[in-house]
CSV table of C-alpha atoms in Angstrom, one decimal:
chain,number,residue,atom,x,y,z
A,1,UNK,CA,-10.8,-23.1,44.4
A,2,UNK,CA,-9.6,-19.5,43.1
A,3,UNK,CA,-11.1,-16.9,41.4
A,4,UNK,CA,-9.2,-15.6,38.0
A,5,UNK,CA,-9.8,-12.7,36.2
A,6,UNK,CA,-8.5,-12.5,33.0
A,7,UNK,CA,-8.3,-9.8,30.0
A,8,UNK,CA,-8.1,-10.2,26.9
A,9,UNK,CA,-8.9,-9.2,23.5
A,10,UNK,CA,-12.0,-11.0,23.2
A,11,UNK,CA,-13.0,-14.5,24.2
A,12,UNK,CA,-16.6,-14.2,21.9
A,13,UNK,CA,-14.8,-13.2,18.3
A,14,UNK,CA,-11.7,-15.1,16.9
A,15,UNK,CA,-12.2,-12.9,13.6
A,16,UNK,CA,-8.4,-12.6,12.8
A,17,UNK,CA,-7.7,-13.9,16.3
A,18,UNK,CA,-6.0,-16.7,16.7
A,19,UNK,CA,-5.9,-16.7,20.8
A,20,UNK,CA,-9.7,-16.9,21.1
A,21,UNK,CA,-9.0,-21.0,20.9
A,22,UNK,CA,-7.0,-21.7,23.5
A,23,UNK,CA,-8.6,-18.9,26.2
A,24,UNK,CA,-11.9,-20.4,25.5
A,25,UNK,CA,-10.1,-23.8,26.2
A,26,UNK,CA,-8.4,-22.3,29.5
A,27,UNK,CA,-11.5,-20.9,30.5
A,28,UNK,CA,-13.5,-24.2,29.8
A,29,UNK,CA,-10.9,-26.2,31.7
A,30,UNK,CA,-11.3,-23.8,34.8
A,31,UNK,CA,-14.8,-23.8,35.1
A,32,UNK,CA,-15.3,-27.4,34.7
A,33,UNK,CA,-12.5,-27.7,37.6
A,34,UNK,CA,-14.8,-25.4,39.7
A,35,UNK,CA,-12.9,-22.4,39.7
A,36,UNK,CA,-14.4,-18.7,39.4
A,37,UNK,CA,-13.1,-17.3,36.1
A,38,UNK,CA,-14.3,-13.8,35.2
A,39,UNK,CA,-13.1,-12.2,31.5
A,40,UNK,CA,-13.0,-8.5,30.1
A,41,UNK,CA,-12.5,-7.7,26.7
A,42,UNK,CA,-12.7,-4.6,25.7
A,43,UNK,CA,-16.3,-2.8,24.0
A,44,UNK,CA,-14.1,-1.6,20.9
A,45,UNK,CA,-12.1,-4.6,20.5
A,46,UNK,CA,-11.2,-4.7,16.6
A,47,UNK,CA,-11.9,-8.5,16.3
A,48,UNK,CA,-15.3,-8.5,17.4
A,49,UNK,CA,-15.8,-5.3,15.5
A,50,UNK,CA,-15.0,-6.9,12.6
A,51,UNK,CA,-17.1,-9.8,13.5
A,52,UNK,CA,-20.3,-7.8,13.9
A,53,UNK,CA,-19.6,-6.3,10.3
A,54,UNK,CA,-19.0,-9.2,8.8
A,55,UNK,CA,-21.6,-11.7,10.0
A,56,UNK,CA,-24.1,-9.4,12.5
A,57,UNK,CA,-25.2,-10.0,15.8
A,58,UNK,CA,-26.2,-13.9,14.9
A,59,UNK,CA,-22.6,-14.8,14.9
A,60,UNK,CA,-22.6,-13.9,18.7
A,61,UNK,CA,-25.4,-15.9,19.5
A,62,UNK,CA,-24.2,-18.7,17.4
A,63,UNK,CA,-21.2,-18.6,20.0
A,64,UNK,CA,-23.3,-18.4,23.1
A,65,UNK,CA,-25.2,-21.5,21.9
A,66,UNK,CA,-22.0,-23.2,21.3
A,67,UNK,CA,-20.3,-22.0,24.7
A,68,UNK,CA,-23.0,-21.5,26.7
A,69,UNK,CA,-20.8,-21.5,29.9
A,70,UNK,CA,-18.4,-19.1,28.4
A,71,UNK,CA,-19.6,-15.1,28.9
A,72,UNK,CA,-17.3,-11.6,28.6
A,73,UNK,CA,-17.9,-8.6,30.5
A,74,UNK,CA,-17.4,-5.7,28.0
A,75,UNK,CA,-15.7,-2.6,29.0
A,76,UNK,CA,-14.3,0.7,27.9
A,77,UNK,CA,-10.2,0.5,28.6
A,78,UNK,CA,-9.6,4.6,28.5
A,79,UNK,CA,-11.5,4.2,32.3
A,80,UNK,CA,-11.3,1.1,33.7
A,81,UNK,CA,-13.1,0.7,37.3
A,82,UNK,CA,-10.3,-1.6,38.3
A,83,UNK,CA,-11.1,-1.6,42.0
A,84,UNK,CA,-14.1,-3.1,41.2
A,85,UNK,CA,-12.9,-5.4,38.1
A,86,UNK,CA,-10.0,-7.3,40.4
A,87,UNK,CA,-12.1,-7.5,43.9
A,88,UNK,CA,-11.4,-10.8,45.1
A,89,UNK,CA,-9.3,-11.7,42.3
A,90,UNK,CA,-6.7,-14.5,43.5
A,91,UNK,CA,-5.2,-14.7,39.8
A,92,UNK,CA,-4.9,-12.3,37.1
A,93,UNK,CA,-3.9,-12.3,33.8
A,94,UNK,CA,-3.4,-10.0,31.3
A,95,UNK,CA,-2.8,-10.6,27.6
A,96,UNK,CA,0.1,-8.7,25.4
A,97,UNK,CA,-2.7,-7.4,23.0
A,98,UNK,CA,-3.9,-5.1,25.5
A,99,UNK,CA,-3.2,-1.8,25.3
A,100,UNK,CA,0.2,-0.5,27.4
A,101,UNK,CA,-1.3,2.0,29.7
A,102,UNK,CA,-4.2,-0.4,30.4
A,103,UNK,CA,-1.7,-2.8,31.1
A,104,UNK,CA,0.6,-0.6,33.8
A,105,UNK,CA,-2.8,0.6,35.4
A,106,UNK,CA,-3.2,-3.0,36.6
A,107,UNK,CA,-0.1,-3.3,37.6
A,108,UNK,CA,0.1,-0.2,39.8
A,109,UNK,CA,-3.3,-1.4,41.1
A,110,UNK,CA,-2.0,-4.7,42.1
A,111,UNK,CA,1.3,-2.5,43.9
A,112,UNK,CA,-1.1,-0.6,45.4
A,113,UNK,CA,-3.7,-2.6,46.9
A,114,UNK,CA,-4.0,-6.3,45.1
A,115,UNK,CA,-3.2,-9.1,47.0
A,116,UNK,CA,-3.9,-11.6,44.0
A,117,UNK,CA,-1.0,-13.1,41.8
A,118,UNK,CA,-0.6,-11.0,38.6
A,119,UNK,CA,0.8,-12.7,35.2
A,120,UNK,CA,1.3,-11.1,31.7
A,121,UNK,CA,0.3,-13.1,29.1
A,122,UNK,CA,2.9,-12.8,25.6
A,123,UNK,CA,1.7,-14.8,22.5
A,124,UNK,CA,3.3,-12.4,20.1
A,125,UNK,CA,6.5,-12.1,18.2
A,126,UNK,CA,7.5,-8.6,19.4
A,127,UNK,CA,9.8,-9.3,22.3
A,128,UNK,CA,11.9,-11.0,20.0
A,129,UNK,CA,11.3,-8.7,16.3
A,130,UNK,CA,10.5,-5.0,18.2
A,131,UNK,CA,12.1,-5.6,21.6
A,132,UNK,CA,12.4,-2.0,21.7
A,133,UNK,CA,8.7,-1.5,21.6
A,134,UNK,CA,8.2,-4.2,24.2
A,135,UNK,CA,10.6,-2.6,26.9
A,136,UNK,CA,8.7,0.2,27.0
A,137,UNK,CA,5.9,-2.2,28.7
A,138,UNK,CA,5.8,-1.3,32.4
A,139,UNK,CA,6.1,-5.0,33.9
A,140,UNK,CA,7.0,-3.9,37.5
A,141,UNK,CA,3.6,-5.1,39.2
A,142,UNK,CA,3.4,-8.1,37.7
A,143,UNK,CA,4.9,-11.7,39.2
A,144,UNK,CA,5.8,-13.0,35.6
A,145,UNK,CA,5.2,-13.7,32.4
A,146,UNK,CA,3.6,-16.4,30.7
A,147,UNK,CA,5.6,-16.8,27.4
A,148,UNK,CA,4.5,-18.6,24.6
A,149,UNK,CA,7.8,-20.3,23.8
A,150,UNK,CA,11.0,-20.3,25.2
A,151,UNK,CA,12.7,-18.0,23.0
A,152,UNK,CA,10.1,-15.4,24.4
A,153,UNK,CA,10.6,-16.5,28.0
A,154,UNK,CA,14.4,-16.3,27.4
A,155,UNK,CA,14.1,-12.4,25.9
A,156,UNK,CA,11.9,-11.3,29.1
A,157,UNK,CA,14.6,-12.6,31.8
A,158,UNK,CA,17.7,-12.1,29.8
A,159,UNK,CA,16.6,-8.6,29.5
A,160,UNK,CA,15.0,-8.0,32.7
A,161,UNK,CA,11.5,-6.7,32.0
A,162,UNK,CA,9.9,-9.5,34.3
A,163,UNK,CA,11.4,-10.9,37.6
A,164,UNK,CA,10.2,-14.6,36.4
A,165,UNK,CA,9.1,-16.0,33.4
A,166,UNK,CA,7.7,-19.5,32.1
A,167,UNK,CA,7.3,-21.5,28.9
A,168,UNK,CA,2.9,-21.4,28.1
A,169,UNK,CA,2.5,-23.2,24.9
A,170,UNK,CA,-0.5,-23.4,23.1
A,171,UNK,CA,-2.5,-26.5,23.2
A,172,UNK,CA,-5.7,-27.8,22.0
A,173,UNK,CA,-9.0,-27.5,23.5
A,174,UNK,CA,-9.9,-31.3,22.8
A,175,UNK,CA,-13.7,-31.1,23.9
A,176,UNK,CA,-14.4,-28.8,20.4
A,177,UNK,CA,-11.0,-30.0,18.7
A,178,UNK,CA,-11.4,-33.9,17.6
A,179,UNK,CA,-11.8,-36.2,14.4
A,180,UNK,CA,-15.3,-36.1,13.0
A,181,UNK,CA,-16.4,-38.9,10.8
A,182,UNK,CA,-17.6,-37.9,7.5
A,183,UNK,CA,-19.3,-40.1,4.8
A,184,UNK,CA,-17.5,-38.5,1.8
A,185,UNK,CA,-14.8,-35.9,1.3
A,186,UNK,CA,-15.8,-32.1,-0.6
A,187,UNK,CA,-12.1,-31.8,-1.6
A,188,UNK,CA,-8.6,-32.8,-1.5
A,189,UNK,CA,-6.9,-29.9,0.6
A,190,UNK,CA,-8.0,-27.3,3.0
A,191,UNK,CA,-6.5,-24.4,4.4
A,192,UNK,CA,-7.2,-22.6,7.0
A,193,UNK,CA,-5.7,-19.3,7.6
A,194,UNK,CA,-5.4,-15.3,7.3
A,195,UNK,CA,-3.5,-14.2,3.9
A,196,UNK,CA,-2.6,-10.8,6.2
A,197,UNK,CA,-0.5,-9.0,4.1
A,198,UNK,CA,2.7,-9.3,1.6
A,199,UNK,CA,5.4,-10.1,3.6
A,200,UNK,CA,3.2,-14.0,4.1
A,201,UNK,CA,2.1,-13.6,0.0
A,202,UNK,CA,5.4,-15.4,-0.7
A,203,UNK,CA,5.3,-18.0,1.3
A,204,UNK,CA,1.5,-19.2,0.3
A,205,UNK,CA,2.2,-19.0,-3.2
A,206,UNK,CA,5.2,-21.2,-3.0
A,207,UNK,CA,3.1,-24.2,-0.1
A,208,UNK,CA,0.1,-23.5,-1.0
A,209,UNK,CA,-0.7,-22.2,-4.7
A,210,UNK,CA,1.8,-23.9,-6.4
A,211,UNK,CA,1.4,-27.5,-5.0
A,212,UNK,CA,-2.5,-27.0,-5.7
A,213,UNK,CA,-2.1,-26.0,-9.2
A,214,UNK,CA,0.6,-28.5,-10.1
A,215,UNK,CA,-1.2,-31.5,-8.7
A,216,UNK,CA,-5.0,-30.5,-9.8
A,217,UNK,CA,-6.1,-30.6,-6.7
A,218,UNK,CA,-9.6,-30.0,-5.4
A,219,UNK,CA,-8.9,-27.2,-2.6
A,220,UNK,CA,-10.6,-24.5,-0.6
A,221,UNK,CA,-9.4,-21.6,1.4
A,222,UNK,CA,-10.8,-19.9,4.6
A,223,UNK,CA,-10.0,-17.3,6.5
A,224,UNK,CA,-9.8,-13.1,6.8
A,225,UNK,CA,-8.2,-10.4,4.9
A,226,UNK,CA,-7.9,-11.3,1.5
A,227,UNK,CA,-7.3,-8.2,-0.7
A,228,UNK,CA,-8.9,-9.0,-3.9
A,229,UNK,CA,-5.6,-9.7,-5.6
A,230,UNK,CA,-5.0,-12.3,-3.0
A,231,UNK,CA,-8.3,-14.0,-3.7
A,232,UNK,CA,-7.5,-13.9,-7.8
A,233,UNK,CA,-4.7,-16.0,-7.3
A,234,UNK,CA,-6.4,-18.5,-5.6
A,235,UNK,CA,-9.0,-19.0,-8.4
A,236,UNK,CA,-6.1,-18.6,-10.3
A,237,UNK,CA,-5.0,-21.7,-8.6
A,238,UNK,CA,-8.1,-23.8,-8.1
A,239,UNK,CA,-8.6,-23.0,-4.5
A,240,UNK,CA,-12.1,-21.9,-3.8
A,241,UNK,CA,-12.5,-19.4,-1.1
A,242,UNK,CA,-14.9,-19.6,1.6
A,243,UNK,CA,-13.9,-16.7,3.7
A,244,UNK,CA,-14.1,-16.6,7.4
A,245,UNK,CA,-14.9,-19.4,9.8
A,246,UNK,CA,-15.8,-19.8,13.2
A,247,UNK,CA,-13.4,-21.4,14.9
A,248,UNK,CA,-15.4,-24.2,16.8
A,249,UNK,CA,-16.2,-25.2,13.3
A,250,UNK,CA,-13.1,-25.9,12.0
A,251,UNK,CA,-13.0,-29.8,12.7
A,252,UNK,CA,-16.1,-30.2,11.2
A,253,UNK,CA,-14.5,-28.6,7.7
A,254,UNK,CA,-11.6,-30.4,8.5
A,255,UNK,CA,-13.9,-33.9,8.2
A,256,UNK,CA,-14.4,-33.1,4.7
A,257,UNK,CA,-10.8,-32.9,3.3
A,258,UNK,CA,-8.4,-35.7,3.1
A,259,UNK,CA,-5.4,-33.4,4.1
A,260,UNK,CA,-4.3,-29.8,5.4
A,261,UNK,CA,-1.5,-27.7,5.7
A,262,UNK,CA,0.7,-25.1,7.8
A,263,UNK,CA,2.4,-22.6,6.9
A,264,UNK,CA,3.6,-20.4,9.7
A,265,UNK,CA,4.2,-16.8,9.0
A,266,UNK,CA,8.2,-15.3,8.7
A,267,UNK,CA,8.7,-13.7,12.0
A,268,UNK,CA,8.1,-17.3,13.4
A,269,UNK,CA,9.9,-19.5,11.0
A,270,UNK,CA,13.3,-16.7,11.1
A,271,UNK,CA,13.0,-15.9,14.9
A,272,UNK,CA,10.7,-17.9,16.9
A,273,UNK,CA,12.3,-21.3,17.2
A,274,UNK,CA,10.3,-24.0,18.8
A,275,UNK,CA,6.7,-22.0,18.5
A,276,UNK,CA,4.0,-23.2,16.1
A,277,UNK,CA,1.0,-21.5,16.0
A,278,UNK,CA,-2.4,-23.1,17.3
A,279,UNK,CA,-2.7,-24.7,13.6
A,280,UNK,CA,-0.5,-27.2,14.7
A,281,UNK,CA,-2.0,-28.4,17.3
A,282,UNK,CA,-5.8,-27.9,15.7
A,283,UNK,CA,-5.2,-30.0,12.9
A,284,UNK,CA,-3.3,-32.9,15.0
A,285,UNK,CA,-5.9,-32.9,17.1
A,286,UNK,CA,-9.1,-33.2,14.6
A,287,UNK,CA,-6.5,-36.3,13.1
A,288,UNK,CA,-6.5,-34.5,9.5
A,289,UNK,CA,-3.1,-35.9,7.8
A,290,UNK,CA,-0.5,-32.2,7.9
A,291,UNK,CA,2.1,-30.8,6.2
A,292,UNK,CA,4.1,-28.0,7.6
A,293,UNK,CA,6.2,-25.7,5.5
A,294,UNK,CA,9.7,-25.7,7.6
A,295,UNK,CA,10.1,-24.5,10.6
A,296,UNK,CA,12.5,-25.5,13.5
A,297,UNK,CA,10.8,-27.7,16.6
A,298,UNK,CA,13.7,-26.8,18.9
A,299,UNK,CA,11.2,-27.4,21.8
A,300,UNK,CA,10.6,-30.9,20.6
A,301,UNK,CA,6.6,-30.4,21.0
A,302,UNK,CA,6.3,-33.0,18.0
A,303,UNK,CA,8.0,-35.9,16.3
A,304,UNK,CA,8.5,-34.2,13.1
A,305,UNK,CA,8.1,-37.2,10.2
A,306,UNK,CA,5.7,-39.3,12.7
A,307,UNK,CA,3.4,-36.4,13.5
A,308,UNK,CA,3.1,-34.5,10.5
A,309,UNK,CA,5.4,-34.2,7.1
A,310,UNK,CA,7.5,-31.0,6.2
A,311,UNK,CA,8.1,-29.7,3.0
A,312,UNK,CA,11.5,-27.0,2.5
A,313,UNK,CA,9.8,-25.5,-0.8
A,314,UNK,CA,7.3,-26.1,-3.3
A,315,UNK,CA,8.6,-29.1,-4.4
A,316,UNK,CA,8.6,-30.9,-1.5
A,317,UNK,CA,5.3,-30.0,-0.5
A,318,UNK,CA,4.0,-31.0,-3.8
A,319,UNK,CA,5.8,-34.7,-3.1
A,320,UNK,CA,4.3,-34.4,0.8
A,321,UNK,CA,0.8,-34.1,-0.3
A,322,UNK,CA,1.1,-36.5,-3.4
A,323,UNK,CA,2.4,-39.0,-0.6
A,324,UNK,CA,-0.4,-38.7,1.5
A,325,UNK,CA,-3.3,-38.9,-1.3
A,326,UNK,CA,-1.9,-41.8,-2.5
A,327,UNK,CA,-0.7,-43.7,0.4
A,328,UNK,CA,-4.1,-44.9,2.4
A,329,UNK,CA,-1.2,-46.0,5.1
A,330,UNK,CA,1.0,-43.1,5.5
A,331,UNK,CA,-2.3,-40.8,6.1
A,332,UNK,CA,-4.1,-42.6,8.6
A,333,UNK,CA,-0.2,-43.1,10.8
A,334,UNK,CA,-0.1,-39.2,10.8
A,335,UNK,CA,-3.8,-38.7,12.1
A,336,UNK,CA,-3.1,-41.2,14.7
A,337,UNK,CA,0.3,-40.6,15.9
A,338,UNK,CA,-0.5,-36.5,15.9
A,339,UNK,CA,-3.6,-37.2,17.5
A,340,UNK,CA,-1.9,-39.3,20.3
A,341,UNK,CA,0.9,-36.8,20.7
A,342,UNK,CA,-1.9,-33.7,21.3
A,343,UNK,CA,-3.5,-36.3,23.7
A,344,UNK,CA,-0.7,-37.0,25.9
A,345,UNK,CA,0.8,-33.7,25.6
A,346,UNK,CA,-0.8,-30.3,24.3
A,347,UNK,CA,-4.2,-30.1,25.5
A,348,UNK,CA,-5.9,-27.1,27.2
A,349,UNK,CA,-6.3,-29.8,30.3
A,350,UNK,CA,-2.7,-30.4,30.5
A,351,UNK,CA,-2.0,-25.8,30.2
A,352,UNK,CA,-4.1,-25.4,32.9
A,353,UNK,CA,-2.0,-28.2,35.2
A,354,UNK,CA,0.9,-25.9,34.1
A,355,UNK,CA,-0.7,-22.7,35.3
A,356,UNK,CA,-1.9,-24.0,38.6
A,357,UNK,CA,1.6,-25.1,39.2
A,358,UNK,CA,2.3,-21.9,38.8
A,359,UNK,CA,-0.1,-20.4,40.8
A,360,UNK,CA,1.1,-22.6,43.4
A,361,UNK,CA,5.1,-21.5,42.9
A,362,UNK,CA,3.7,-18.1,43.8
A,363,UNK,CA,2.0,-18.9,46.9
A,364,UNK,CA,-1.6,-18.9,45.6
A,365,UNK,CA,-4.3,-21.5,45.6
A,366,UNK,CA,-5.0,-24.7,47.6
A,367,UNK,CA,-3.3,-28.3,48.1
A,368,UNK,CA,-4.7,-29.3,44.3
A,369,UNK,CA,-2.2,-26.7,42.9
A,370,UNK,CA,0.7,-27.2,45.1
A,371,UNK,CA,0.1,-31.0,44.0
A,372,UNK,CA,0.4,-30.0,40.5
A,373,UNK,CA,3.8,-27.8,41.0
A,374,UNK,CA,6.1,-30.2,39.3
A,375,UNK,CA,4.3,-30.0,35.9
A,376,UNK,CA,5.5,-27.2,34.6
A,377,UNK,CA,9.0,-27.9,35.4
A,378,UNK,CA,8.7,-31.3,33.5
């Protein structure tokens, strides 16, 4: 068994923070396999700054009852006591959304005097849309880089800002993520995601706002920063908005509607072939029938058409969703066939195989990881 210590932006909030779902899952996955896993995030962390303003102190003990094997160690990142943070650390990783000094200290720690296996974590689209910014990163003390696609791993070794680099998708943490069986539907549609800002404003008017108005649907909205012009359309629309949600509640919401959709923001429809967001995989997962707004599965994660439906432009996601309201049939084939794929393929359970393989590549752990080595390479 290994110890891992991990930072990241916060493992407590996922206000506006989409990667709070899969480390909890990661985390959950270790423990239960009787590793030692330690996480830092940092006492100013935005997200859970936001998280306290918006819904107080309660919210984080709503998440301790829910998690209760799941606990952070706070800390101030201008003076990390790093000696003390990484003793007898056999694994490290460190997420992109950390900030870059923090990010070389660890790394000249780990030259200087680390003897654990050091990974940077990269679930962003800057390597790809500000690879400027990114090469500024100092990447020297770290053994790799855990991408979150393989256009992501490709820009780190084709570049040479990491010695080694592998493909670490997102997945589903299945013990929170699963159907829920509901007695009556609230609505027709839900959706569950941050408007952010006007470069996405587009894109949810034409899958999202339109298709709701033109069919009459009963819909709701959830998520974080909605300017109040944002949250007139919706009305404007029909949608209802519900603002933010836990994230360990979202199958339950997702119980209640008969259908949801995905509509992945520019950078990663234009430049990240092959990456969906943890949307995806949430939905598929809970078995709620999905339709995506395009984008290109050049990884072949899914069976597009089997899996979930994709619309091109309004239109089409107006037919997609009339299709699935109407058809008893063609919605209960996507729940089940997206569920099975997320099953056999894209849960936390099957991540954490991958990183042990890893782990094992680079000489770390014990006979279960070296067993496990050939997973990531299938």
């Amino acid at each position: 068994m290994m110890r891992f210590v991990l930072f990241y932006h916060s493992l407590v909030s996922d206000w506006n923070h989409r990667n709070a779902h899969f480390l909890r899952g990661i985390v959950s996955e270790l423990l239960e396999r009787g590793h030692a896993v330690e996480v830092y995030e940092p006492r100013d962390g935005w997200s859970r700054g936001h998280l306290l303003h918006s819904a107080g102190y309660g919210a984080l003990q709503e998440f301790a009852g829910r998690f209760p094997r799941l606990r952070s160690r706070l800390y101030d990142p201008a003076k990390p006591n790093l000696d003390v943070m990484l003793d007898g650390a056999d694994v490290v990783l460190v997420h992109e959304w950390n900030p870059p000094e923090l990010i070389a200290q660890i790394g000249a720690q780990r030259a200087a005097s680390g003897d654990y296996r050091l990974l940077f974590h990269d679930t962003h689209h800057r390597a790809v849309t500000d690879s400027e910014g990114m090469a500024a990163y100092d990447l020297s003390g770290y053994d790799g880089v855990l991408a979150f696609g393989r256009v992501i791993r490709d820009a780190y070794l084709e570049r040479g800002w990491a010695p080694r680099a592998w493909v670490w998708h997102d997945a589903a943490d299945t013990r929170i993520f699963r159907p829920i069986w509901s007695r009556w539907h609230e609505g027709d549609l839900v959706w569950i995601g941050n408007w952010g800002d006007d470069e996405r404003a587009r894109d949810l008017h034409e899958f999202l706002l339109e298709p709701v108005r033109r069919l009459g649907l009963r819909a709701r909205a959830h998520g974080v920063r909605y300017p109040a012009e944002a949250r007139q359309a919706l009305a404007e629309a029909g949608i209802e908005y519900e603002g933010w949600l836990p994230n360990y509640r979202v199958p339950e919401v997702f119980s209640k509607f008969r259908v949801t959709v995905h509509i992945p923001r520019r950078p990663y429809r234009e430049a990240l072939p092959g990456i969906p967001t943890i949307r995806v995989f949430e939905a598929l997962a809970c078995g709620i029938p999905l339709v995506c707004a395009e984008w290109d599965d050049a990884e072949g994660l899914f069976t597009p058409g089997e899996d979930y439906l994709v619309a091109g432009d309004a239109d089409e996601m107006t037919q997609q969703l009339e299709a699935i309201l109407n058809e008893g049939g063609l919605a209960r084939s996507l729940a089940e066939h997206g569920r099975r794929t997320i099953l056999a393929r894209h849960t936390c359970a099957h991540r954490v195989d991958e990183l042990l393989a890893i782990c094992a590549e680079l000489g770390a752990g014990t006979l279960e990881t070296a067993e496990l080595q050939s997973a990531v390479h299938a």
